[in-house]
Short mmCIF file of C-alpha atoms and ligand atoms in Angstrom, two decimals:
data_model
loop_
_atom_site.label_atom_id
_atom_site.label_comp_id
_atom_site.label_asym_id
_atom_site.label_seq_id
_atom_site.Cartn_x
_atom_site.Cartn_y
_atom_site.Cartn_z
CA MET A 9 29.29 30.24 13.28
CA ARG A 10 27.88 28.66 10.14
CA MET A 11 25.04 26.39 11.18
CA LYS A 12 23.85 23.21 9.57
CA PRO A 13 20.34 23.39 8.19
CA GLN A 14 17.94 21.84 10.69
CA ASP A 15 16.87 19.41 7.97
CA LEU A 16 20.41 18.01 7.89
CA SER A 17 20.62 17.77 11.70
CA TRP A 18 17.32 15.89 11.77
CA LEU A 19 18.41 13.40 9.09
CA GLU A 20 21.74 12.91 10.83
CA ALA A 21 20.07 12.20 14.16
CA ILE A 22 17.66 9.65 12.64
CA ARG A 23 20.43 8.05 10.60
CA GLN A 24 22.48 7.58 13.76
CA ARG A 25 19.69 5.54 15.35
CA GLY A 26 17.66 4.05 12.54
CA ARG A 27 17.19 3.79 8.79
CA LEU A 28 16.55 6.54 6.30
CA ASN A 29 14.24 5.90 3.35
CA ASP A 30 15.48 6.53 -0.20
CA GLU A 31 14.29 10.13 -0.37
CA GLU A 32 15.83 10.86 3.03
CA LYS A 33 19.14 9.26 1.99
CA LYS A 34 19.30 11.46 -1.11
CA SER A 35 18.41 14.61 0.80
CA TYR A 36 20.95 13.74 3.47
CA GLN A 37 23.73 13.40 0.88
CA ARG A 38 22.74 16.59 -0.93
CA LEU A 39 22.50 18.68 2.25
CA LEU A 40 25.71 17.26 3.69
CA THR A 41 27.63 17.94 0.45
CA GLY A 42 26.27 21.47 0.31
CA PHE A 43 27.20 22.16 3.91
CA GLN A 44 30.71 20.71 3.49
CA GLY A 45 31.20 22.95 0.45
CA GLU A 46 30.29 26.02 2.49
CA LEU A 47 32.74 24.98 5.22
CA SER A 48 35.51 24.49 2.62
CA PHE A 49 34.92 27.98 1.29
CA ASP A 50 34.96 29.40 4.85
CA GLN A 51 38.37 27.78 5.31
CA LEU A 52 39.75 29.35 2.13
CA TRP A 53 38.24 32.67 3.15
CA GLU A 54 39.85 32.45 6.59
CA HIS A 55 43.19 31.39 5.12
CA PHE A 56 43.43 34.13 2.52
CA LEU A 57 41.57 36.98 4.14
CA GLY A 58 41.43 36.32 7.89
CA ASN A 59 39.49 39.17 9.48
CA LYS A 60 40.10 41.62 6.66
CA PHE A 61 36.43 41.64 5.68
CA GLU A 62 33.24 41.66 7.59
CA CYS A 63 30.86 39.14 6.18
CA LEU A 64 27.46 37.67 6.86
CA ASP A 65 26.99 33.92 6.53
CA ASP A 66 23.80 32.09 5.67
CA VAL A 67 21.43 34.96 5.31
CA THR A 68 17.76 34.48 4.55
CA LEU A 69 16.33 37.85 3.62
CA ASP A 70 12.69 38.77 3.32
CA TYR A 71 12.30 42.13 1.62
CA HIS A 72 8.64 42.95 1.22
CA GLY A 73 7.76 39.33 0.62
CA ASP A 74 10.67 38.54 -1.72
CA VAL A 75 12.73 35.89 -0.01
CA SER A 76 16.31 35.18 -0.91
CA GLN A 77 18.94 32.96 0.66
CA MET A 78 22.69 33.63 0.43
CA ASP A 79 25.64 31.54 1.59
CA LYS A 80 27.93 34.51 2.21
CA ILE A 81 27.67 38.28 1.78
CA PHE A 82 30.59 40.69 1.98
CA LYS A 83 31.57 44.14 0.81
CA ASP A 84 34.67 45.32 -0.99
CA GLY A 85 34.80 49.05 -1.61
CA ASN A 86 31.36 49.94 -2.87
CA ILE A 87 30.54 46.49 -4.14
CA VAL A 88 28.50 44.05 -2.13
CA TYR A 89 29.11 40.49 -3.23
CA LEU A 90 26.46 37.83 -2.91
CA ALA A 91 28.22 34.50 -2.86
CA ASP A 92 26.61 31.21 -3.82
CA ILE A 93 28.72 28.19 -3.01
CA LYS A 94 28.18 25.09 -5.13
CA ASN A 95 29.76 21.80 -4.15
CA TYR A 96 29.04 20.09 -7.47
CA GLN A 97 31.00 17.22 -8.93
CA GLY A 98 31.35 16.72 -12.67
CA ASN A 99 31.69 18.86 -15.73
CA TYR A 100 29.05 21.49 -16.17
CA VAL A 101 28.42 23.70 -19.14
CA TYR A 102 26.52 26.94 -19.19
CA GLU A 103 25.12 27.44 -22.64
CA ASN A 104 22.06 29.21 -24.07
CA ASN A 105 21.00 30.36 -20.63
CA ALA A 106 20.94 26.89 -19.16
CA LEU A 107 23.18 24.84 -16.91
CA LYS A 108 23.84 21.37 -18.32
CA ILE A 109 25.74 18.29 -17.35
CA GLY A 110 26.04 16.04 -20.40
CA LYS A 111 22.67 16.45 -22.02
CA THR A 112 20.74 16.96 -18.82
CA ILE A 113 19.52 20.50 -18.20
CA PHE A 114 19.22 21.58 -14.58
CA ALA A 115 15.73 22.51 -13.55
CA ASN A 116 16.89 25.01 -10.96
CA ASP A 117 18.86 27.59 -12.84
CA ILE A 118 21.57 28.75 -10.42
CA ILE A 119 22.35 31.82 -12.50
CA GLU A 120 18.75 32.97 -12.64
CA GLN A 121 18.42 32.37 -8.89
CA ALA A 122 21.52 34.47 -8.28
CA ARG A 123 20.18 37.27 -10.46
CA ARG A 124 16.91 37.26 -8.59
CA SER A 125 18.79 37.69 -5.30
CA ARG A 126 20.79 40.50 -6.84
CA ARG A 127 17.61 42.30 -7.84
CA ILE A 128 16.21 42.01 -4.31
CA PHE A 129 19.42 43.29 -2.66
CA THR A 130 19.79 46.09 -5.23
CA ARG A 131 16.26 47.27 -4.50
CA LEU A 132 16.93 47.13 -0.73
CA PHE A 133 20.06 49.29 -1.00
CA GLU A 134 18.40 51.71 -3.42
CA ASP A 135 15.36 52.12 -1.20
CA TYR A 136 17.66 53.06 1.69
CA GLN A 137 19.88 55.15 -0.54
CA LEU A 138 23.04 53.21 0.12
CA PRO A 139 25.27 53.78 -2.91
CA LEU A 140 26.32 50.18 -3.28
CA GLU A 141 26.61 47.98 -6.32
CA VAL A 142 25.57 44.35 -5.94
CA LYS A 143 27.44 41.58 -7.72
CA ASN A 144 26.93 37.85 -7.81
CA VAL A 145 29.77 35.46 -7.36
CA ILE A 146 29.11 31.78 -7.93
CA ILE A 147 31.79 29.55 -6.53
CA PHE A 148 32.40 25.98 -7.65
CA ILE A 149 34.17 24.76 -4.54
CA ASN A 150 34.59 21.11 -5.50
CA GLU A 151 37.97 20.18 -6.96
CA GLN A 152 36.18 17.50 -8.98
CA GLY A 153 33.70 19.96 -10.39
CA ARG A 154 34.09 22.41 -13.25
CA ILE A 155 31.90 24.80 -15.10
CA ASN A 156 32.59 25.90 -18.64
CA LEU A 157 30.90 29.07 -19.72
CA CYS A 158 29.79 29.32 -23.31
CA ASP A 159 27.67 32.42 -22.71
CA GLU A 160 29.01 35.81 -21.75
CA LEU A 161 27.79 36.41 -18.21
CA PRO A 162 28.00 39.50 -16.01
CA GLU A 163 28.24 37.27 -12.94
CA ILE A 164 31.58 36.21 -11.52
CA ILE A 165 31.88 32.46 -11.75
CA LEU A 166 34.86 30.75 -10.21
CA ASN A 167 36.23 27.26 -10.57
CA TYR A 168 38.09 25.79 -7.62
CA GLU A 169 41.59 26.83 -8.72
CA GLU A 170 40.45 30.39 -9.43
CA ILE A 171 39.20 31.03 -5.89
CA PRO A 172 42.49 31.97 -4.14
CA SER A 173 43.57 34.59 -6.69
CA TRP A 174 40.10 36.09 -6.75
CA LEU A 175 40.03 36.36 -2.96
CA MET A 176 43.49 37.94 -3.02
CA SER A 177 42.31 40.50 -5.57
CA LEU A 178 39.77 41.97 -3.14
CA ARG A 179 41.00 45.28 -1.85
CA GLY A 180 39.62 45.37 1.65
CA HIS A 181 37.35 47.53 3.66
CA ILE A 182 37.04 51.21 2.83
CA GLN A 183 35.55 53.41 5.52
CA THR A 184 32.39 55.13 4.34
CA ASN A 185 30.32 57.63 6.24
CA GLN A 186 26.99 55.98 6.12
CA ASN A 187 24.60 56.25 9.00
CA LEU A 188 23.23 52.84 8.35
CA SER A 189 25.75 50.13 7.59
CA TRP A 190 24.99 47.55 4.94
CA GLN A 191 25.08 44.77 7.54
CA GLU A 192 22.59 46.52 9.79
CA LEU A 193 20.30 47.06 6.85
CA ILE A 194 20.44 43.41 5.82
CA LYS A 195 19.90 42.28 9.41
CA LYS A 196 16.79 44.43 9.55
CA TYR A 197 15.18 42.20 6.94
CA GLN A 198 16.82 38.95 7.90
CA ILE A 199 14.47 36.14 8.86
CA PRO A 200 15.22 32.84 10.60
CA HIS A 201 16.16 29.86 8.46
CA TYR A 202 13.51 27.52 7.39
CA GLY A 203 13.19 24.72 9.90
CA THR A 204 12.73 21.17 8.80
CA ASN A 205 9.26 19.99 7.80
CA ARG A 206 10.13 16.43 8.66
CA ILE A 207 8.28 14.92 11.58
CA CYS A 208 9.27 11.82 13.50
CA THR A 209 6.13 9.88 14.39
CA THR A 210 5.71 8.17 17.76
CA GLU A 211 6.05 4.78 16.03
CA ARG A 212 9.27 5.80 14.34
CA LEU A 213 10.63 7.20 17.58
CA LYS A 214 9.95 3.84 19.23
CA SER A 215 11.86 2.04 16.48
CA LEU A 216 15.00 4.16 16.92
CA LYS A 217 17.95 2.81 18.84
CA LYS A 218 18.01 4.10 22.42
CA GLY A 219 20.91 5.24 24.55
CA VAL A 220 23.96 7.43 24.18
CA HIS A 221 26.23 6.98 21.18
CA CYS A 222 29.87 7.95 20.87
CA ALA A 223 30.21 11.48 19.49
CA LYS A 224 33.09 10.33 17.31
CA CYS A 225 32.33 6.88 15.88
CA GLY A 226 28.63 6.49 16.70
CA SER A 227 29.00 3.25 18.69
CA PHE A 228 26.40 2.67 21.40
CA SER A 229 28.57 0.41 23.54
CA LEU A 230 30.10 2.89 25.91
CA ASN A 231 31.81 2.21 29.16
CA SER A 232 30.40 4.41 31.91
CA LYS A 233 32.87 5.71 34.50
CA ARG A 234 32.12 8.17 37.26
CA TYR A 235 32.71 11.37 35.26
CA VAL A 236 33.16 10.16 31.72
CA LEU A 237 31.88 7.77 29.07
CA GLU A 238 34.56 5.84 27.25
CA CYS A 239 34.27 4.32 23.81
CA GLU A 240 36.28 1.45 22.32
CA CYS A 241 37.45 3.83 19.60
CA GLY A 242 39.36 5.75 22.26
CA HIS A 243 37.01 8.70 22.46
CA VAL A 244 36.28 9.94 25.97
CA GLU A 245 33.41 12.30 26.70
CA VAL A 246 32.52 14.05 29.93
CA LYS A 247 29.31 12.43 31.15
CA GLN A 248 27.44 15.69 31.59
CA MET A 249 28.23 16.67 28.00
CA ALA A 250 27.11 13.29 26.69
CA TYR A 251 23.78 13.61 28.52
CA LEU A 252 23.29 17.14 27.21
CA ARG A 253 24.20 16.14 23.67
CA THR A 254 21.74 13.25 23.81
CA ASN A 255 18.98 15.49 25.21
CA CYS A 256 19.54 17.87 22.31
CA GLU A 257 19.54 15.00 19.84
CA TYR A 258 16.15 13.98 21.15
CA GLY A 259 15.14 17.63 20.74
CA VAL A 260 16.23 17.62 17.09
CA ILE A 261 14.33 14.42 16.31
CA MET A 262 11.17 15.65 18.09
CA HIS A 263 11.69 19.34 17.18
CA HIS A 264 7.94 19.86 16.76
CA LEU A 265 7.14 19.12 20.43
CA PRO A 266 8.39 20.32 23.82
CA LEU A 267 11.04 18.20 25.53
CA LYS A 268 9.27 15.76 27.80
CA ARG A 269 11.16 14.35 30.75
CA SER A 270 9.51 10.91 30.74
CA GLU A 271 10.17 10.46 27.02
CA ILE A 272 13.77 11.52 27.34
CA ILE A 273 14.31 8.99 30.11
CA GLU A 274 12.94 6.34 27.74
CA PHE A 275 15.18 7.65 24.96
CA PHE A 276 18.27 7.02 27.12
CA GLU A 277 16.95 3.62 28.16
CA GLU A 278 18.23 1.49 30.99
CA GLY A 279 21.80 1.78 32.12
CA TYR A 280 21.55 5.54 32.24
CA SER A 281 20.51 7.24 35.44
CA ALA A 282 17.02 8.78 35.40
CA ASP A 283 18.09 11.10 38.24
CA TYR A 284 21.04 12.34 36.23
CA ILE A 285 18.72 13.02 33.28
CA LYS A 286 16.28 14.89 35.56
CA ASN A 287 19.06 16.98 37.05
CA THR A 288 20.45 17.78 33.62
CA LEU A 289 17.05 19.02 32.51
CA ILE A 290 16.63 21.15 35.65
CA LYS A 291 20.09 22.62 35.37
CA TYR A 292 20.32 23.40 31.66
CA PHE A 293 16.84 23.54 30.13
CA ILE A 294 14.02 26.03 30.43
CA PRO A 295 10.71 24.73 31.79
CA ILE A 296 7.69 25.70 29.71
CA GLU A 297 5.61 26.47 32.78
CA PRO A 298 7.93 26.84 35.78
CA ASN A 299 5.12 26.52 38.32
CA LYS A 300 3.61 23.37 36.91
CA LYS A 301 6.53 20.97 37.35
CA ASP A 302 5.09 18.84 34.54
CA GLY A 303 8.50 17.87 33.16
CA LYS A 304 8.09 19.82 29.92
CA TYR A 305 10.95 21.97 28.66
CA GLN A 306 11.48 24.32 25.74
CA ASN A 307 12.76 22.62 22.65
CA PHE A 308 15.00 24.60 20.29
CA GLY A 309 15.36 21.59 18.00
CA GLN A 310 19.09 22.08 17.48
CA PRO A 311 22.20 19.97 18.15
CA PHE A 312 24.14 20.65 21.34
CA ASP A 313 26.79 22.91 19.74
CA TYR A 314 24.15 25.31 18.45
CA TRP A 315 21.72 25.02 21.34
CA PHE A 316 24.35 26.03 23.88
CA LYS A 317 26.64 28.14 21.69
CA GLU A 318 26.38 31.09 24.10
CA ASP A 319 27.66 28.96 26.99
CA SER A 320 30.91 27.75 25.46
CA ARG A 321 33.02 28.98 28.39
CA HIS A 322 31.01 27.01 30.90
CA PHE A 323 31.45 23.88 28.80
CA GLU A 324 35.18 24.42 28.42
CA LYS A 325 35.37 24.18 32.20
CA LEU A 326 33.18 21.11 32.22
CA GLU A 327 35.55 19.48 29.71
CA LYS A 328 38.23 19.49 32.41
CA ARG A 329 36.35 16.71 34.17
CA LYS A 330 38.05 14.46 31.67
CA ASN A 331 41.15 14.86 33.76
CA TRP A 332 39.47 14.09 37.06
CA HIS A 333 40.82 10.79 38.15
CA SER A 334 38.46 8.20 39.37
CA ASP A 335 38.56 4.47 39.76
CA PHE A 336 34.81 4.04 39.50
ZN1 ZN B 419 33.68 5.82 19.49
#
């Protein structure tokens, strides 16, 4: 499962309930566009290749202090491809070792960044004597984006319409007798993603809109029935899921602190049952000090889908409550 950067989840959660400043708005757009680009490539990958290749998504590698981040890594024959996915709009030119749009030169040179990653991965495989070649592939996933190359480059650079035929040209997995697989080796040096540095102050938290919002349209005026919350847009959510989702949203916003029961009750505000919130915390969250009963729970700082991704079967069952009839 490709996960959103925590920075994006944080901005999304604040945006849902309050205002972003100009810098936050820009970052939100940039992160969202980047993430959507990665999802679009995953779809093409799935469509053309299915399960033909094993791949690693969103890898942050730390090899002896050299850190590199890749959107997708996969192996074809003896070549390991490091894929960078760029969701850029507009006409780009790569000329004299610089990426330009119009006359503006990009400060962060995507080609040089890719080469740096290639050097790190090459050294890793060499040090472990895996006979693998490392190649960069830079993918312009946006249909409204193009790159024209004026320089001869050893990297593979694909415009949107070139992606399908390139994917189809990959040959597929070849069995090799290596004691250590390339994925295991990469995982050995994989580090967690950078979390967000953004902090929501107590004052800002107070200014945010309270309550549960519709998971689909964002509206806060929901009609509470016995088992479900109904929105005017037609979306129906099982109550337990809505409470969990909102708990997690609080966790994202206040990712730097433990979940605190009293604050979460305030976050839901009136109209939502404090007992239901308490029971949800007891049932699904891990107390920091089980003997203390101080209402503090571990905070993973992630949206519901990621926080509980291991429990998807339990939640599929819970979803069935949608069909429980009730006149309440
Ligand atoms: Zn709605």
